[in-house]
Short mmCIF file of C-alpha atoms in Angstrom, two decimals:
data_model
loop_
_atom_site.label_atom_id
_atom_site.label_comp_id
_atom_site.label_asym_id
_atom_site.label_seq_id
_atom_site.Cartn_x
_atom_site.Cartn_y
_atom_site.Cartn_z
CA UNK A 1 64.97 140.00 22.03
CA UNK A 2 67.65 139.29 24.59
CA UNK A 3 65.04 138.79 27.30
CA UNK A 4 63.40 136.06 25.25
CA UNK A 5 66.72 134.31 24.70
CA UNK A 6 67.54 134.70 28.38
CA UNK A 7 64.29 133.07 29.43
CA UNK A 8 64.94 130.16 27.09
CA UNK A 9 68.43 129.81 28.55
CA UNK A 10 67.14 129.79 32.12
CA UNK A 11 64.47 127.24 31.20
CA UNK A 12 67.06 125.03 29.54
CA UNK A 13 69.29 125.18 32.61
CA UNK A 14 66.38 124.23 34.86
CA UNK A 15 65.28 121.40 32.58
CA UNK A 16 68.80 120.00 32.36
CA UNK A 17 69.10 120.18 36.14
CA UNK A 18 65.86 118.26 36.62
CA UNK A 19 66.96 115.64 34.09
CA UNK A 20 70.29 115.15 35.81
CA UNK A 21 68.65 115.01 39.23
CA UNK A 22 66.33 112.27 37.98
CA UNK A 23 69.25 110.25 36.62
CA UNK A 24 71.55 110.67 39.59
CA UNK A 25 69.79 111.80 42.76
CA UNK A 26 72.92 112.81 44.67
CA UNK A 27 72.72 116.42 45.84
CA UNK A 28 74.75 118.25 43.21
CA UNK A 29 72.91 121.56 43.09
CA UNK A 30 76.04 123.70 42.80
CA UNK A 31 76.23 123.33 39.02
CA UNK A 32 72.53 124.09 38.60
CA UNK A 33 72.83 127.24 40.70
CA UNK A 34 75.94 128.38 38.85
CA UNK A 35 74.33 127.76 35.47
CA UNK A 36 71.19 129.63 36.41
CA UNK A 37 73.24 132.52 37.79
CA UNK A 38 75.21 132.69 34.55
CA UNK A 39 71.98 132.72 32.50
CA UNK A 40 70.61 135.56 34.62
CA UNK A 41 73.88 137.49 34.53
CA UNK A 42 73.97 137.51 30.73
CA UNK A 43 70.49 139.00 30.62
CA UNK A 44 71.37 141.66 33.16
CA UNK A 45 74.55 142.48 31.25
CA UNK A 46 72.51 142.91 28.05
CA UNK A 47 70.05 145.17 29.87
CA UNK A 48 72.91 147.26 31.26
CA UNK A 49 74.48 147.61 27.82
CA UNK A 50 71.16 148.61 26.25
CA UNK A 51 70.66 151.36 28.84
CA UNK A 52 74.24 152.46 28.36
CA UNK A 53 73.77 152.72 24.60
CA UNK A 54 70.40 154.43 25.01
CA UNK A 55 71.51 157.18 27.36
CA UNK A 56 75.21 157.67 26.61
CA UNK A 57 75.54 157.17 22.86
#
């Protein structure tokens, strides 16, 4: 369930980045990279917590 939400989040970040790049073509990729990294980090954190709950609890 979290993986599905994570993929939608990553797709939304990419789509927003493309939209902003089309509006203002100055190279401002830092925000896109940070947003995508945050979307990936939340999914990895959820995976880590699920393994922690599966094997420890």
